[in-house]
């Protein structure tokens, strides 16, 4: 068994795979250690069957119960995807508003080759140039709302990398990963259009488009801001870089088995099918699956060994000239903290300042929902059809006293399938699945018929995804008492929403509500338009747990060693060979879903690593 | 009895067992009441997944293969010393012929897991034992066990589309079915019309392919059967809820109408009972025995809805009936369905020619 490599990468998702792809193609020896299994699409399995299924009970399986001693939600029910961890084995613990600890499934992506990109909806928007320079953008402003202590100006950070520097890597990621969408009407500069053409939008999305058009006219002040087709990580044409083929009629790819489902045909561009499969047969590339890295060891400024448990639980180790940690922000921070706990030398270097785990970020998110006047077949849809940058322009932000903006897009396939409709009824997060449905006992017989009649094919939601104010107090720690199935302290998530976050969420939720109201009666139908509500996630019952599986920050990069954990190339300041490239490098969370930016940054870092090997 | 043995690779086995079996923990965190805390299985996540039941294909005829499953037995050596031999005997083959499990390796080195994959037709249940170092033992992982007529305890598994009663007595099935009927929309007038039309207009071939296993099909579209299946395996921890509450419901209904069997009492009696359970105020309920009838109702509602609309392989939604109901109910002005479930689902159940299930 080979134990020495040029590069050892921990995690096979968006942060690790671009590096593996680049370095393996350049002839370097690369090992990926992945905690989860390798589940393949149909075309890669000898018997022609996929390990992923179009099966709603794969997305959220049977009921289990939280049996972790000492948590406030002991014995509560939870449901997880077949590739999410069992939280009794590997819980994330968060502190609720009463100061009690609760176990949560939020904050995990997926434990499988491809990581979160196996389950995500595939929304792949670029961040805006302003997203990467929020310190500069907000400097000297005195119009910021709901920021009585000046936190925004104190805590906002420019990225050490500009949009112009990142742009070629966006292009690279868009091409190699394989996206469909449209560039026209996006307000981010594009040097190249690498998108494949989008599929026909679902008819229900016409309402969203109409509303976005009207909102864009109102906000554009003489220069309308028009919507564009949401970039999605789903190929609609044969994809040359990965060798993937699409069915003869690409329109048949619209199935609603996208978000929270692995793709049995491999057309959703997970990092496995897009970046790792093309290098899988190279002799200098290896991926060891079902292996959990327990800690890193160091000698001086070098990470000397990566220690892991093999599938039987046996302890093994490997060595890499370079070591890349990319197992999603919470788990990466945890791994570094666990390593520091075991070695004073490692501790001294990784904690050369007090920032590791601090400034943990997710997104300000939320939206609005309504029932539309016409019924559409929402099962013939991907995750989103239309998006607008109307709430991300500098003018909009200044007119509303906002520090940063966000992307707005409609969800097309949400609640299209009956079980997903049932289990998310009245509960929109992973910890409270089924709760609303089971408690609403009026949903029986005619009541259930009415519920289905009202909701199947009529529900439309518009979401926003926006920057969260970085706070040092929002952090990832090791839990003092609760351990995982290997006896290691688990991650403890301590976070809150800033008052400006709440204001921002209210503002953008209002915009989403406006889109639905402005568009909701544009096409007459047999039903009445029914606005259901709007709001930000901070209003949710368990708002402090909500993460949207956008797990960012905690090891931010920067140009000042006293103000960041990583340098501009994502290397830990006091190590020669330790890099962190998942979302934890982000000093601000960006105004869009983060995966594409994580991938683009990883391609950028990979080019830097090539110079070193 | 010939049995087809499949050559699954080690990666497949590790993919399906590592997450659940590899661990150091000693806490009984996976006991939700269905085991005792000192049972080693209470430390294993989702132990019900063993043996692994998966889709089968011979790589040539996907529709023909659709009637079988791959069943993968996994044995994990308990200590450092590997067993000299591990085999399985079971009712799926000749009981006098142990079939050996093979060691599973990781990067060429032994893992302590042993596995065997065989092809078993759908809609069957079987009993089996491992033979380890010549000694017959029940599967240390799989929680499903059954006592044979001779008093012997054997491990049990069932394949997809199973319609054999696994937990419920006939009278329990009857009550579950009546409750399920009330929850689902199929007992509304329109729902009954749909069911009558749907089954009556099915072609002979469709009936053979989709309903070959459907002798339990009733107005509950198999949801009661789904519940029986899920209580036998994935949610066995809730079997006790059903056993206690069905017993109580049986008694209450007999008190309320002493002259009619609970399965035949009026719809109104079930509606009254449902509404009382929803408010937690059930006349005649023994609260000392079971504190929250509402909790049972919530459980039943989740199971019912899941059973009616989940993939038919789980034993409910027989032939996609629940989906077909939505498909017929929601149509545009030209009669085109607005819930085209068949388009995404594999043949022979659906019409998708790219996805094989």
PDB file of C-alpha atoms in Angstrom, chain A residues 311-411:
ATOM      1  CA  UNK A 311     -12.814   0.844   6.321  1.00  0.00           C
ATOM      2  CA  UNK A 312     -12.230  -1.775   8.991  1.00  0.00           C
ATOM      3  CA  UNK A 313     -11.382   0.871  11.568  1.00  0.00           C
ATOM      4  CA  UNK A 314      -7.656   0.131  11.512  1.00  0.00           C
ATOM      5  CA  UNK A 315      -5.348   3.125  11.989  1.00  0.00           C
ATOM      6  CA  UNK A 316      -3.137   3.946   9.000  1.00  0.00           C
ATOM      7  CA  UNK A 317      -1.161   6.924   7.799  1.00  0.00           C
ATOM      8  CA  UNK A 318       0.066   8.541   4.626  1.00  0.00           C
ATOM      9  CA  UNK A 319       2.523  11.308   3.852  1.00  0.00           C
ATOM     10  CA  UNK A 320       2.259  14.115   1.346  1.00  0.00           C
ATOM     11  CA  UNK A 321       4.655  16.802   0.256  1.00  0.00           C
ATOM     12  CA  UNK A 322       1.541  18.924   0.294  1.00  0.00           C
ATOM     13  CA  UNK A 323      -1.543  18.283   2.402  1.00  0.00           C
ATOM     14  CA  UNK A 324      -4.883  19.778   1.424  1.00  0.00           C
ATOM     15  CA  UNK A 325      -7.724  19.836   3.932  1.00  0.00           C
ATOM     16  CA  UNK A 326     -11.071  20.115   2.157  1.00  0.00           C
ATOM     17  CA  UNK A 327     -13.722  18.193   4.034  1.00  0.00           C
ATOM     18  CA  UNK A 328     -16.240  21.052   4.384  1.00  0.00           C
ATOM     19  CA  UNK A 329     -15.669  23.969   6.700  1.00  0.00           C
ATOM     20  CA  UNK A 330     -16.996  22.615   9.975  1.00  0.00           C
ATOM     21  CA  UNK A 331     -15.218  19.290   9.683  1.00  0.00           C
ATOM     22  CA  UNK A 332     -12.015  20.893   8.409  1.00  0.00           C
ATOM     23  CA  UNK A 333     -11.892  23.266  11.351  1.00  0.00           C
ATOM     24  CA  UNK A 334     -12.621  20.360  13.630  1.00  0.00           C
ATOM     25  CA  UNK A 335      -9.831  18.292  12.112  1.00  0.00           C
ATOM     26  CA  UNK A 336      -7.333  21.111  12.597  1.00  0.00           C
ATOM     27  CA  UNK A 337      -8.481  21.675  16.160  1.00  0.00           C
ATOM     28  CA  UNK A 338      -8.292  17.970  16.961  1.00  0.00           C
ATOM     29  CA  UNK A 339      -4.768  17.860  15.562  1.00  0.00           C
ATOM     30  CA  UNK A 340      -3.864  20.864  17.679  1.00  0.00           C
ATOM     31  CA  UNK A 341      -5.327  19.164  20.737  1.00  0.00           C
ATOM     32  CA  UNK A 342      -2.996  16.205  20.210  1.00  0.00           C
ATOM     33  CA  UNK A 343       0.223  18.125  19.571  1.00  0.00           C
ATOM     34  CA  UNK A 344       1.551  21.284  21.141  1.00  0.00           C
ATOM     35  CA  UNK A 345       3.731  21.934  18.102  1.00  0.00           C
ATOM     36  CA  UNK A 346       0.801  21.680  15.711  1.00  0.00           C
ATOM     37  CA  UNK A 347      -1.266  23.771  18.112  1.00  0.00           C
ATOM     38  CA  UNK A 348       1.329  26.538  18.239  1.00  0.00           C
ATOM     39  CA  UNK A 349       1.456  26.812  14.473  1.00  0.00           C
ATOM     40  CA  UNK A 350      -2.191  26.498  13.526  1.00  0.00           C
ATOM     41  CA  UNK A 351      -3.192  28.793  16.369  1.00  0.00           C
ATOM     42  CA  UNK A 352      -0.507  31.416  15.788  1.00  0.00           C
ATOM     43  CA  UNK A 353      -3.399  33.820  16.319  1.00  0.00           C
ATOM     44  CA  UNK A 354      -6.784  33.162  17.870  1.00  0.00           C
ATOM     45  CA  UNK A 355      -8.761  33.026  14.627  1.00  0.00           C
ATOM     46  CA  UNK A 356      -9.076  29.320  13.834  1.00  0.00           C
ATOM     47  CA  UNK A 357     -12.776  28.502  13.961  1.00  0.00           C
ATOM     48  CA  UNK A 358     -13.760  32.159  14.323  1.00  0.00           C
ATOM     49  CA  UNK A 359     -15.825  34.095  11.813  1.00  0.00           C
ATOM     50  CA  UNK A 360     -17.782  31.010  10.888  1.00  0.00           C
ATOM     51  CA  UNK A 361     -20.257  31.927   8.191  1.00  0.00           C
ATOM     52  CA  UNK A 362     -23.231  30.589   6.396  1.00  0.00           C
ATOM     53  CA  UNK A 363     -25.636  32.741   4.404  1.00  0.00           C
ATOM     54  CA  UNK A 364     -28.457  35.085   5.063  1.00  0.00           C
ATOM     55  CA  UNK A 365     -31.194  33.266   3.230  1.00  0.00           C
ATOM     56  CA  UNK A 366     -34.932  33.093   3.000  1.00  0.00           C
ATOM     57  CA  UNK A 367     -37.560  34.104   0.482  1.00  0.00           C
ATOM     58  CA  UNK A 368     -41.249  34.107  -0.251  1.00  0.00           C
ATOM     59  CA  UNK A 369     -43.785  31.603  -1.436  1.00  0.00           C
ATOM     60  CA  UNK A 370     -47.196  31.634  -3.067  1.00  0.00           C
ATOM     61  CA  UNK A 371     -49.744  29.469  -4.810  1.00  0.00           C
ATOM     62  CA  UNK A 372     -50.092  30.296  -8.468  1.00  0.00           C
ATOM     63  CA  UNK A 373     -53.257  30.741 -10.543  1.00  0.00           C
ATOM     64  CA  UNK A 374     -52.333  27.889 -12.863  1.00  0.00           C
ATOM     65  CA  UNK A 375     -51.101  24.375 -12.207  1.00  0.00           C
ATOM     66  CA  UNK A 376     -47.897  23.169 -13.848  1.00  0.00           C
ATOM     67  CA  UNK A 377     -46.143  19.844 -13.860  1.00  0.00           C
ATOM     68  CA  UNK A 378     -43.396  20.715 -11.425  1.00  0.00           C
ATOM     69  CA  UNK A 379     -41.983  17.214 -11.670  1.00  0.00           C
ATOM     70  CA  UNK A 380     -40.527  18.266 -15.042  1.00  0.00           C
ATOM     71  CA  UNK A 381     -37.982  20.631 -13.628  1.00  0.00           C
ATOM     72  CA  UNK A 382     -34.472  21.128 -12.399  1.00  0.00           C
ATOM     73  CA  UNK A 383     -33.757  23.044  -9.218  1.00  0.00           C
ATOM     74  CA  UNK A 384     -34.163  26.638 -10.457  1.00  0.00           C
ATOM     75  CA  UNK A 385     -35.086  28.407 -13.683  1.00  0.00           C
ATOM     76  CA  UNK A 386     -34.660  32.161 -13.318  1.00  0.00           C
ATOM     77  CA  UNK A 387     -32.325  34.377 -11.332  1.00  0.00           C
ATOM     78  CA  UNK A 388     -31.801  38.113 -11.027  1.00  0.00           C
ATOM     79  CA  UNK A 389     -28.944  40.322  -9.875  1.00  0.00           C
ATOM     80  CA  UNK A 390     -31.343  43.181  -9.101  1.00  0.00           C
ATOM     81  CA  UNK A 391     -30.626  42.885  -5.368  1.00  0.00           C
ATOM     82  CA  UNK A 392     -26.868  42.846  -5.758  1.00  0.00           C
ATOM     83  CA  UNK A 393     -26.157  46.173  -7.460  1.00  0.00           C
ATOM     84  CA  UNK A 394     -24.230  48.838  -5.592  1.00  0.00           C
ATOM     85  CA  UNK A 395     -27.116  51.245  -6.186  1.00  0.00           C
ATOM     86  CA  UNK A 396     -29.615  48.876  -4.612  1.00  0.00           C
ATOM     87  CA  UNK A 397     -27.392  48.298  -1.583  1.00  0.00           C
ATOM     88  CA  UNK A 398     -26.856  51.990  -1.008  1.00  0.00           C
ATOM     89  CA  UNK A 399     -30.521  52.816  -1.526  1.00  0.00           C
ATOM     90  CA  UNK A 400     -31.482  50.338   1.195  1.00  0.00           C
ATOM     91  CA  UNK A 401     -28.611  50.916   3.620  1.00  0.00           C
ATOM     92  CA  UNK A 402     -27.301  47.368   3.112  1.00  0.00           C
ATOM     93  CA  UNK A 403     -23.699  46.323   3.546  1.00  0.00           C
ATOM     94  CA  UNK A 404     -23.950  43.612   0.860  1.00  0.00           C
ATOM     95  CA  UNK A 405     -26.406  41.987  -1.448  1.00  0.00           C
ATOM     96  CA  UNK A 406     -27.447  38.627  -2.691  1.00  0.00           C
ATOM     97  CA  UNK A 407     -28.703  36.510  -5.520  1.00  0.00           C
ATOM     98  CA  UNK A 408     -32.386  35.915  -6.014  1.00  0.00           C
ATOM     99  CA  UNK A 409     -33.752  32.931  -7.895  1.00  0.00           C
ATOM    100  CA  UNK A 410     -36.881  30.863  -8.070  1.00  0.00           C
ATOM    101  CA  UNK A 411     -37.032  27.293  -6.839  1.00  0.00           C
TER     102      UNK A 411
END
